[in-house]
Short mmCIF file of C-alpha atoms in Angstrom, two decimals:
data_model
loop_
_atom_site.label_atom_id
_atom_site.label_comp_id
_atom_site.label_asym_id
_atom_site.label_seq_id
_atom_site.Cartn_x
_atom_site.Cartn_y
_atom_site.Cartn_z
CA MET O 1 99.51 73.38 65.20
CA ALA O 2 96.73 75.35 64.46
CA VAL O 3 95.92 77.90 67.90
CA THR O 4 92.83 81.04 68.08
CA LEU O 5 94.00 84.27 69.21
CA GLN O 6 91.96 83.95 72.05
CA GLN O 7 94.35 80.94 72.93
CA LEU O 8 97.63 83.11 71.94
CA GLY O 9 96.31 86.00 74.58
CA GLY O 10 96.54 83.43 77.09
CA ILE O 11 99.43 82.58 76.20
CA PHE O 12 101.43 86.45 76.21
CA ARG O 13 98.71 87.28 79.36
CA ASN O 14 100.21 85.02 81.74
CA THR O 15 104.34 84.56 80.84
CA MET O 16 103.99 88.27 80.72
CA TYR O 17 101.84 87.94 84.41
CA ASP O 18 105.21 85.29 85.31
CA THR O 19 107.24 87.84 84.23
CA LEU O 20 105.95 90.99 85.77
CA CYS O 21 104.72 89.14 89.21
CA GLY O 22 105.62 86.28 89.34
CA GLY O 23 108.69 84.99 91.20
CA ASP O 24 110.21 82.30 92.73
CA GLY O 25 112.41 80.56 96.06
CA SER O 26 114.72 83.34 94.79
CA LEU O 27 113.09 86.18 94.11
CA PRO O 28 109.71 85.90 95.16
CA PRO O 29 106.48 87.86 94.15
CA SER O 30 105.06 90.54 95.38
CA LYS O 31 101.26 89.40 96.82
CA SER O 32 99.96 93.24 96.23
CA SER O 33 100.24 93.26 92.43
CA PHE O 34 97.81 94.02 90.04
CA ILE O 35 98.17 94.25 86.72
CA THR O 36 95.75 96.19 84.61
CA TRP O 37 95.73 95.68 80.48
CA CYS O 38 94.91 98.38 78.40
CA MET O 39 93.61 97.66 75.85
CA PRO O 40 93.55 99.13 73.33
CA GLY O 41 98.11 99.99 74.33
CA LEU O 42 98.51 103.73 75.14
CA PRO O 43 101.29 105.14 71.84
CA TYR O 44 103.82 107.38 72.92
CA THR O 45 106.61 109.05 71.43
CA GLU O 46 110.61 110.22 73.04
CA GLN O 47 109.31 113.89 72.82
CA ASP O 48 105.91 113.10 75.58
CA PHE O 49 108.54 112.57 78.17
CA ASP O 50 110.71 115.59 78.16
CA PHE O 51 109.71 117.09 80.93
CA ALA O 52 110.47 114.13 82.70
CA ALA O 53 114.10 113.99 80.81
CA GLN O 54 114.63 117.84 81.36
CA GLY O 55 112.07 118.98 84.02
CA LEU O 56 110.41 122.19 83.72
CA GLY O 57 110.87 125.62 83.91
CA THR O 58 114.84 124.39 81.42
CA GLY O 59 113.61 125.34 77.75
CA THR O 60 112.27 128.54 76.07
CA ALA O 61 108.56 129.97 76.50
CA GLU O 62 108.09 127.74 73.42
CA VAL O 63 109.54 124.84 74.95
CA GLU O 64 108.06 124.82 78.18
CA LYS O 65 104.99 125.45 76.45
CA ALA O 66 105.03 121.96 75.47
CA LYS O 67 106.56 120.18 78.03
CA LEU O 68 103.45 121.13 79.77
CA GLN O 69 100.87 119.64 77.38
CA HIS O 70 103.38 116.34 77.38
CA ALA O 71 103.09 116.61 82.03
CA TYR O 72 99.69 117.14 81.82
CA ASN O 73 99.08 114.38 78.93
CA TRP O 74 100.83 111.81 81.76
CA ALA O 75 99.49 113.20 84.50
CA MET O 76 95.72 112.58 83.07
CA GLN O 77 96.35 109.07 82.16
CA VAL O 78 97.56 108.20 85.30
CA ASP O 79 94.93 109.75 87.09
CA PHE O 80 92.76 106.20 88.35
CA VAL O 81 91.94 104.49 91.05
CA PRO O 82 92.61 100.49 89.35
CA ASP O 83 89.27 98.71 89.12
CA PRO O 84 88.82 95.25 90.37
CA ARG O 85 85.40 94.95 88.42
CA ALA O 86 87.18 95.08 85.34
CA ALA O 87 89.37 91.54 85.88
CA TYR O 88 88.81 89.19 83.98
CA THR O 89 90.52 85.89 84.77
CA HIS O 90 89.88 83.09 87.56
CA ASP O 91 92.92 83.29 88.76
CA LYS O 92 95.17 86.21 87.70
CA GLN O 93 94.91 89.46 89.90
CA GLN O 94 94.33 91.69 86.23
CA GLY O 95 91.94 93.79 84.67
CA VAL O 96 91.27 96.79 82.07
CA TYR O 97 92.10 100.25 82.16
CA ARG O 98 89.54 101.79 82.30
CA ASN O 99 90.52 105.49 82.96
CA ASP O 100 87.06 106.38 82.68
CA ALA O 101 85.42 104.86 85.97
CA GLY O 102 84.96 107.89 87.37
CA MET O 103 87.63 108.18 90.29
CA ARG O 104 90.35 110.06 89.44
CA LEU O 105 92.89 108.83 92.59
CA SER O 106 93.77 112.41 92.68
CA GLU O 107 90.60 113.48 93.69
CA ILE O 108 90.29 111.07 96.22
CA TYR O 109 93.40 110.91 97.67
CA GLY O 110 92.91 114.42 98.35
CA GLN O 111 88.75 113.71 99.64
CA ILE O 112 90.75 110.77 102.01
CA LEU O 113 93.10 113.87 103.70
CA LYS O 114 91.11 116.59 103.70
CA PHE O 115 88.12 115.08 105.92
CA SER O 116 89.96 112.15 107.52
CA LYS O 117 90.72 112.00 111.53
CA VAL O 118 93.90 111.31 113.16
CA ALA O 119 94.77 110.67 115.90
CA ASN O 120 96.09 113.69 118.91
CA HIS O 121 99.16 112.90 120.81
CA GLU O 122 102.04 115.51 120.69
CA LEU O 123 104.83 115.15 119.79
CA ASN O 124 107.74 116.69 121.60
CA ASP O 125 109.96 119.50 120.30
CA GLU O 126 112.67 117.10 119.40
CA GLN O 127 110.82 114.42 117.28
CA LYS O 128 108.88 117.50 115.34
CA ALA O 129 112.17 118.65 115.09
CA ARG O 130 113.21 115.11 113.69
CA LEU O 131 110.38 114.83 111.36
CA ASP O 132 110.97 118.08 109.53
CA GLU O 133 114.61 117.19 108.90
CA PHE O 134 113.80 113.28 107.97
CA ARG O 135 111.57 115.21 104.99
CA ASP O 136 113.45 117.05 104.30
CA LEU O 137 116.09 114.53 103.07
CA LEU O 138 112.92 112.99 101.44
CA ARG O 139 111.47 115.63 98.48
CA THR O 140 112.46 119.38 97.63
CA LYS O 141 110.90 122.47 97.12
CA ARG O 142 112.02 124.62 93.35
CA THR O 143 110.77 127.64 92.49
CA ILE O 144 109.77 127.46 88.42
CA LYS O 145 107.03 130.32 86.55
CA ASP O 146 103.34 129.59 86.43
CA LEU O 147 103.06 130.22 82.03
CA VAL O 148 99.63 131.20 83.04
CA THR O 149 98.98 133.00 86.25
CA LYS O 150 102.95 134.45 85.37
CA GLN O 151 103.44 134.20 89.03
CA ASP O 152 107.19 132.65 90.68
CA LYS O 153 105.39 128.46 92.23
CA GLU O 154 107.06 126.98 94.36
CA VAL O 155 106.34 122.83 93.42
CA THR O 156 107.40 120.17 95.41
CA GLU O 157 109.92 117.19 94.02
CA ASP O 158 111.63 114.25 95.24
CA SER O 159 114.94 115.35 96.92
CA PRO O 160 118.01 114.08 94.88
CA MET O 161 118.55 110.97 97.39
CA MET O 162 114.49 109.70 96.39
CA GLN O 163 115.91 109.75 93.27
CA ALA O 164 118.27 108.20 93.48
CA TYR O 165 116.09 105.72 95.76
CA LYS O 166 114.15 105.47 92.89
CA GLN O 167 116.32 105.50 89.72
CA LYS O 168 117.83 102.04 91.59
CA GLU O 169 114.67 100.44 92.45
CA MET O 170 113.81 100.54 88.90
CA ALA O 171 117.47 98.79 87.88
CA TYR O 172 116.55 96.00 90.26
CA ILE O 173 113.14 96.22 88.91
CA ALA O 174 113.65 95.64 85.17
CA ALA O 175 116.71 92.65 86.60
CA GLN O 176 114.19 90.97 88.45
CA THR O 177 111.93 90.89 85.47
CA ALA O 178 114.79 89.93 82.82
CA TYR O 179 115.22 86.54 85.90
CA ASN O 180 111.69 85.87 85.75
CA ASN O 181 111.17 86.46 82.11
CA LYS O 182 114.39 83.65 81.41
CA ARG O 183 112.81 81.89 84.33
CA VAL O 184 109.07 81.92 82.78
CA ALA O 185 110.72 80.59 78.66
CA ALA O 186 112.77 78.01 80.18
CA TYR O 187 109.75 76.43 81.62
CA ALA O 188 107.13 77.54 78.92
CA ALA O 189 110.01 76.27 75.93
CA LYS O 190 108.43 73.93 73.11
CA GLY O 191 110.58 71.61 70.03
CA ASP O 192 113.17 72.66 68.34
CA ALA O 193 112.67 76.16 68.60
CA GLY O 194 112.92 76.56 73.02
CA ALA O 195 116.02 74.23 72.78
CA GLY O 196 117.84 77.87 72.99
CA ALA O 197 115.60 78.74 76.03
CA VAL O 198 116.67 75.65 77.84
CA MET O 199 119.60 75.93 77.32
CA ASP O 200 119.94 79.16 78.16
CA TRP O 201 117.95 78.81 81.28
CA ALA O 202 120.57 75.70 82.26
CA SER O 203 123.18 77.49 81.91
CA ASN O 204 123.51 80.86 83.34
CA ALA O 205 119.64 80.80 85.94
CA GLN O 206 122.71 81.23 88.24
CA LEU O 207 123.66 84.90 86.61
CA TYR O 208 120.47 86.32 85.72
CA LEU O 209 119.99 86.02 89.46
CA MET O 210 123.27 87.79 90.00
CA GLN O 211 122.89 90.24 88.40
CA ALA O 212 119.79 90.96 89.88
CA LYS O 213 120.98 90.52 93.24
CA LEU O 214 124.06 93.26 92.62
CA ALA O 215 121.56 95.45 91.53
CA GLU O 216 119.63 94.81 94.21
CA ASP O 217 122.61 95.56 96.00
CA ASP O 218 123.43 98.65 94.77
CA TRP O 219 119.92 99.73 95.71
CA ALA O 220 120.63 99.63 98.65
CA SER O 221 124.51 101.15 98.31
CA THR O 222 124.06 103.70 96.45
CA GLY O 223 120.51 104.34 96.32
CA TYR O 224 120.22 105.21 99.69
CA ARG O 225 117.95 101.76 100.14
CA ASN O 226 117.98 101.34 104.05
CA ASP O 227 118.83 104.97 104.75
CA VAL O 228 115.14 105.99 102.56
CA ASP O 229 113.57 102.93 104.31
CA GLN O 230 114.60 103.99 108.01
CA ILE O 231 113.13 107.43 107.69
CA ASN O 232 110.26 106.16 106.40
CA ALA O 233 110.31 103.74 109.20
CA TYR O 234 110.38 106.27 111.62
CA ILE O 235 108.04 108.38 110.61
CA ASN O 236 105.60 105.89 110.69
CA GLN O 237 106.61 104.84 113.49
CA THR O 238 106.54 108.40 115.15
CA THR O 239 103.39 109.86 113.74
CA GLU O 240 101.49 106.48 114.88
CA LYS O 241 100.30 108.01 117.77
CA SER O 242 100.21 111.96 116.70
CA LEU O 243 99.31 112.36 112.72
CA MET O 244 97.70 116.44 112.73
CA LEU O 245 102.35 117.50 112.15
CA TRP O 246 102.66 114.96 109.07
CA LYS O 247 98.71 115.41 108.10
CA ALA O 248 99.19 119.36 107.28
CA ASN O 249 102.15 118.72 105.61
CA LEU O 250 100.90 116.57 103.38
CA GLU O 251 98.25 118.47 102.37
CA THR O 252 100.28 121.31 101.76
CA PHE O 253 102.35 119.12 99.63
CA TYR O 254 99.44 118.43 97.68
CA LYS O 255 98.19 121.72 96.89
CA ASP O 256 101.60 123.09 95.89
CA ALA O 257 101.50 120.29 93.51
CA LEU O 258 98.45 121.83 91.12
CA ALA O 259 100.18 122.82 87.75
CA ASN O 260 98.35 124.10 84.59
CA ALA O 261 98.88 123.54 81.12
CA VAL O 262 98.56 126.24 78.81
CA ALA O 263 95.06 125.44 77.09
CA PRO O 264 91.60 126.74 79.94
CA GLY O 265 90.39 124.24 82.64
CA GLU O 266 94.08 122.26 82.85
CA ARG O 267 94.41 121.93 85.61
CA PHE O 268 97.07 119.32 87.11
CA TYR O 269 98.93 117.36 89.42
CA TYR O 270 102.49 117.06 88.39
CA THR O 271 103.34 113.40 87.98
CA THR O 272 106.39 111.95 86.00
CA VAL O 273 108.74 109.15 85.79
CA ALA O 274 111.53 107.55 86.68
CA PRO O 275 113.78 107.03 85.15
CA GLY O 276 113.49 110.06 83.56
CA ASP O 277 114.88 108.82 80.11
CA PHE O 278 113.74 105.98 80.00
CA ALA O 279 112.68 106.44 76.71
CA SER O 280 116.04 106.58 75.15
CA ALA O 281 117.81 104.84 77.74
CA GLY O 282 119.00 101.57 77.59
CA GLY O 283 117.71 99.24 79.75
CA TRP O 284 114.62 97.82 77.41
CA THR O 285 114.47 94.49 77.27
CA GLY O 286 113.91 91.55 74.74
CA TYR O 287 110.70 89.07 75.24
CA GLY O 288 109.13 86.92 72.28
CA MET O 289 105.91 84.30 72.69
CA ASN O 290 104.88 81.74 69.78
CA HIS O 291 101.79 79.40 69.16
CA SER O 292 104.50 75.78 70.65
CA MET O 293 103.83 77.47 74.02
CA VAL O 294 100.42 77.09 74.21
CA ASP O 295 99.96 74.08 76.56
CA THR O 296 102.25 75.12 78.86
CA THR O 297 101.63 78.62 79.36
CA ALA O 298 97.79 78.39 78.68
CA HIS O 299 96.28 76.56 81.85
CA SER O 300 99.72 78.44 84.17
CA GLU O 301 97.52 78.63 87.78
CA SER O 302 97.30 81.32 90.49
CA THR O 303 95.57 81.10 94.18
CA THR O 304 95.89 84.64 94.38
CA TRP O 305 92.77 86.01 93.23
CA SER O 306 89.52 85.64 91.92
CA ALA O 307 86.80 87.80 90.27
CA GLY O 308 85.19 87.47 87.13
CA GLY O 309 84.74 85.53 83.78
CA ASP O 310 86.97 85.91 80.69
CA VAL O 311 86.78 87.56 77.97
CA ALA O 312 87.21 87.38 74.04
CA TRP O 313 91.18 88.35 73.24
CA GLY O 314 90.65 88.95 69.51
CA PHE O 315 91.04 92.20 67.70
CA TRP O 316 89.76 94.94 68.50
CA HIS O 317 88.72 98.85 67.18
CA ALA O 318 87.58 102.14 68.34
CA GLY O 319 86.76 105.30 67.39
CA GLY O 320 89.81 108.41 67.17
CA ASP O 321 90.13 109.02 70.44
CA ALA O 322 90.40 105.17 71.49
CA ALA O 323 87.25 106.10 74.72
CA SER O 324 85.72 103.29 73.75
CA THR O 325 86.46 100.41 72.18
CA THR O 326 84.52 97.21 70.59
CA THR O 327 86.16 93.97 69.61
CA SER O 328 84.04 92.13 66.97
CA PHE O 329 86.65 90.21 65.23
CA ASP O 330 86.57 85.91 65.56
CA SER O 331 88.85 85.14 68.89
CA THR O 332 88.16 81.16 67.74
CA MET O 333 90.16 82.13 64.50
CA THR O 334 93.25 79.94 63.96
CA VAL O 335 96.62 80.78 62.87
CA GLU O 336 99.43 78.12 61.80
CA ASP O 337 102.41 79.50 63.16
CA PHE O 338 102.58 82.84 65.39
CA GLU O 339 106.11 84.34 66.61
CA LEU O 340 105.57 87.74 68.64
CA ALA O 341 108.66 89.67 69.34
CA TYR O 342 109.31 93.02 71.44
CA ASP O 343 111.05 95.39 73.46
CA MET O 344 109.92 95.95 76.58
CA THR O 345 110.22 98.63 80.30
CA GLN O 346 108.66 99.56 82.77
CA ALA O 347 109.62 103.34 84.34
CA GLN O 348 107.97 104.22 88.01
CA VAL O 349 104.71 106.80 88.11
CA ILE O 350 106.35 109.04 90.14
CA ARG O 351 103.85 111.24 92.29
CA PRO O 352 105.87 113.28 94.35
CA TRP O 353 102.64 114.55 95.55
CA PHE O 354 101.65 111.50 96.73
CA TYR O 355 101.93 110.18 100.68
CA PRO O 356 101.72 106.20 100.38
CA GLU O 357 102.74 105.97 103.66
CA PHE O 358 99.36 108.08 105.29
CA LEU O 359 97.34 105.05 103.73
CA ILE O 360 99.26 101.75 105.83
CA ASN O 361 99.28 104.47 108.74
CA ARG O 362 97.32 103.20 111.12
CA GLY O 363 96.73 106.57 113.75
CA TRP O 364 94.01 107.91 111.29
CA THR O 365 90.36 106.73 109.94
CA LEU O 366 86.95 108.71 107.98
CA ARG O 367 83.85 108.42 109.39
CA GLN O 368 81.45 108.35 106.65
CA GLY O 369 78.54 111.24 106.44
CA ASP O 370 81.22 113.05 108.42
CA GLY O 371 82.56 114.63 105.39
CA TRP O 372 83.03 111.39 103.69
CA MET O 373 80.03 111.12 101.60
CA PHE O 374 81.32 108.58 99.56
CA ASP O 375 79.19 104.22 100.17
CA LYS O 376 82.28 102.99 100.42
CA MET O 377 85.65 103.12 102.44
CA PRO O 378 88.83 103.43 99.93
CA SER O 379 89.19 99.84 100.56
CA ASP O 380 88.08 96.36 102.68
CA GLY O 381 91.52 95.03 102.41
CA ALA O 382 89.96 91.70 100.37
CA THR O 383 90.43 89.24 97.45
CA PRO O 384 89.59 90.94 95.48
CA PRO O 385 89.26 94.56 97.66
CA THR O 386 86.46 96.54 96.96
CA GLY O 387 85.95 100.71 97.60
CA THR O 388 86.83 103.93 96.20
CA PHE O 389 90.73 103.71 96.40
CA VAL O 390 91.63 100.24 96.60
CA GLY O 391 95.01 100.65 95.40
CA TYR O 392 97.29 103.41 92.81
CA PRO O 393 99.87 102.55 89.45
CA LEU O 394 103.20 101.35 90.55
CA GLN O 395 104.50 100.80 87.23
CA ALA O 396 103.71 101.76 83.20
CA VAL O 397 105.35 98.71 81.01
CA PHE O 398 106.51 99.92 77.20
CA VAL O 399 106.73 97.72 74.86
CA ARG O 400 108.77 99.16 71.53
CA ASN O 401 109.44 97.50 68.43
CA VAL O 402 106.70 94.19 68.24
CA LYS O 403 107.37 92.18 65.40
CA ILE O 404 104.74 89.38 64.69
CA LYS O 405 105.70 86.64 62.36
CA SER O 406 102.25 84.93 61.44
CA ALA O 407 101.12 85.42 57.87
CA ALA O 408 97.77 84.52 59.03
CA PHE O 409 97.85 86.48 61.70
CA SER O 410 98.62 89.87 59.01
CA ALA O 411 96.14 88.79 56.25
CA ALA O 412 93.86 88.43 59.25
CA TYR O 413 94.71 92.01 60.39
CA HIS O 414 94.54 93.53 57.27
CA GLU O 415 92.23 92.71 55.86
CA TYR O 416 90.00 94.07 59.41
CA SER O 417 91.68 96.45 59.37
CA SER O 418 90.20 97.53 56.07
CA GLN O 419 86.45 97.92 57.01
CA PHE O 420 87.58 101.01 59.65
CA GLU O 421 87.80 104.66 58.64
CA GLY O 422 91.88 105.92 58.97
CA SER O 423 91.12 107.76 62.64
CA ALA O 424 90.17 104.71 64.18
CA SER O 425 92.09 102.91 66.63
CA VAL O 426 92.85 99.34 65.59
CA GLY O 427 94.98 96.81 67.43
CA TRP O 428 95.17 93.12 69.51
CA GLY O 429 94.00 92.50 72.81
CA PRO O 430 97.00 95.31 74.45
CA PHE O 431 98.64 96.35 71.34
CA THR O 432 97.56 99.46 68.95
CA LEU O 433 98.55 97.88 65.95
CA ARG O 434 97.05 101.50 63.70
CA GLY O 435 95.46 104.39 65.21
CA SER O 436 97.16 107.70 66.76
CA TYR O 437 99.03 109.38 69.21
CA GLY O 438 95.44 110.20 71.00
CA HIS O 439 96.64 113.17 72.39
CA GLN O 440 95.19 116.76 72.00
CA GLU O 441 98.13 118.43 70.22
CA SER O 442 99.45 116.00 68.16
CA GLY O 443 98.66 114.49 64.87
CA ASN O 444 100.73 111.79 65.00
CA HIS O 445 99.53 108.81 63.30
CA TYR O 446 101.42 105.03 62.83
CA HIS O 447 100.59 102.27 61.20
CA ALA O 448 101.73 98.45 61.30
CA GLU O 449 104.24 97.63 58.69
CA THR O 450 103.97 94.00 56.54
CA ASP O 451 106.08 92.73 54.37
CA GLY O 452 103.56 89.40 53.43
CA ALA O 453 104.36 87.31 56.73
CA THR O 454 105.84 90.20 59.00
CA LEU O 455 104.02 92.71 60.58
CA THR O 456 106.08 95.49 62.41
CA VAL O 457 104.23 98.11 65.13
CA PRO O 458 106.51 101.28 65.06
CA GLY O 459 106.73 103.10 68.67
CA MET O 460 106.31 102.69 71.40
CA GLN O 461 102.91 102.05 73.71
CA VAL O 462 101.91 101.75 77.06
CA ILE O 463 100.50 97.94 77.12
CA ALA O 464 99.66 97.67 81.03
CA PHE O 465 100.50 99.18 84.92
CA VAL O 466 101.22 97.66 87.67
CA ASN O 467 99.52 98.41 90.49
CA HIS O 468 100.08 97.98 93.98
CA LEU O 469 96.51 97.02 96.26
CA LEU O 470 96.20 98.58 99.79
CA GLY O 471 95.21 96.54 102.81
CA LYS O 472 92.34 96.83 104.91
CA THR O 473 92.31 101.13 104.24
CA PRO O 474 91.90 102.67 106.89
CA ASP O 475 92.67 100.63 109.21
CA PRO O 476 93.51 102.51 112.58
CA LEU O 477 95.04 100.96 115.49
CA PRO O 478 92.45 99.06 117.92
CA ASP O 479 94.00 100.46 121.17
CA LEU O 480 93.53 103.85 119.39
CA PRO O 481 90.26 105.89 121.83
CA GLU O 482 86.68 107.18 119.35
CA SER O 483 88.01 110.39 121.28
CA ASP O 484 91.68 110.62 120.30
CA PHE O 485 90.77 111.48 116.42
CA VAL O 486 90.10 115.05 115.33
#
C-alpha cells in the first residue's frame, strides 16, 4: 500500500498525541495539555545537560564555564510562551515551536509580578510563620560563585522534597505514557506486523496499568505527593485574600535566579530538567509506527481544540543556525514501505524561580495602562486561548536512536539533502536528519547514516514540548472589591 509523506505525518502526530496527551477511563487525559512540535528538531548531547546532572559549583573553572554555557543554552531554548496561533490541526491541541515569536516566558512572568495588583487582607503572625515554614520545605537557597562578577551569589533551588516530588512525578508520567503507547499501538495495529501489539495489549494491559498505578503510588509514598499538594493548597487558600507577602517573596526568588553565562550579555534565569541525568539514565521506551496504520490513525478524532489549518508534512531544510525552516519537498511523495522506530523519554522543565501557583491564584489582577502595557491580558481562557501568557512548556519530549526503514524514503532523503550545503539542517516532520547542534560554542554536526534501506539518525533531539495551558489569567474572585487590590 502506497502512502504519502503527509499521511505518514498524520500517523505520527496522532499516535504521539494520543500517547502523550491521550488516555482512557483508567488513566484519563489532561484537559490542559498543548503539544508544540519542533520543526526542526533540536539536537542535544548528554554533555549538554551536565549542569542538570552534576549541578553548578561542583567542578573546576573550565568545567563550570562549560556548564554555565550549557545552562544558558537550555534556558534560552525553553524561554518561550506556547503560541496557539501556530496551531495547525483542526481537532488537536498542537502547534509549531516558535522561539522567535517575541514572547519570552521569563520576561512576561516578570512583568506580571511587577505590575500585578494583589489583595491586601493582612495575615496574622501564625499564618505568616506557617507560610514561611511551608515555603522553606518547597524551596532552598544555595551560595555559588558568579564566574563573571566573582562575587558569591545565592540561588533558589528546589528543596530535596520538591526534587523527590518531581522525579517521582516524571516516573509516573513515563509509566502513563508507556501504558498509552501500548493501547494506541494495539488500536492502530494492522496486518501481520500488528498482531504482536494486539496480543501484547490483550495479555498485558492490566500489567501496564498496574505499573502506572504503582508509579503513582510511589509518587505518593516516597515522592511526597500528598504533602506537596497539601502545602500548595494551604498556600493558595491562605494567600488568596492577602498576597502581598507572597508576591514579595516571589519577586525576590525571580531576581535571585538571574545568572550570567560567560559571554558578554548572556544573562538568563536558571532553568534545569528533572530527572537531571535523564540523558544517561534508564527510562527510555521504544516506540514505532508503520505505513499500514494509516487507516486507523490518520483520522482519529478529538473535540478539545479548534484552530488553524493543516500544514504540509514533507522534507524541510533550514540554514546553519536552524532559525527558520522552509518546506520545499512535495509532501504528496509516496512510499510503498515505511517503518519508524525510536526511543523516547520526557524530562520536566524545572524553573525554581517560576511559580505557576501565583498565576492560578484568584487574589490578584492587572490593570491595563497601569504598568501593564500589553494589548491583551495573559490569557482569556478560551479554546484556543489568546493572550500574552496562555501557558508554559512543562515537559520536553526527547527521542534517540531514530531508525526509518524504507528504501524509497532513504533515496528521497539523499536526493533532497544533496541540494543544500553541508551546514544546512535537513529533516522530516519534527526529526532533524542532518544538521548542527546549533549551540554557539559547539561545532558538532551529524548526518543520518543509511545502508540503502534503513536510515539511522544518531544522537538525541527534542521533537516536542508538552505545555500546560492556563485558564483565564488573571481571574480574581468576584467578591473581592476593587479597593482591596494594591
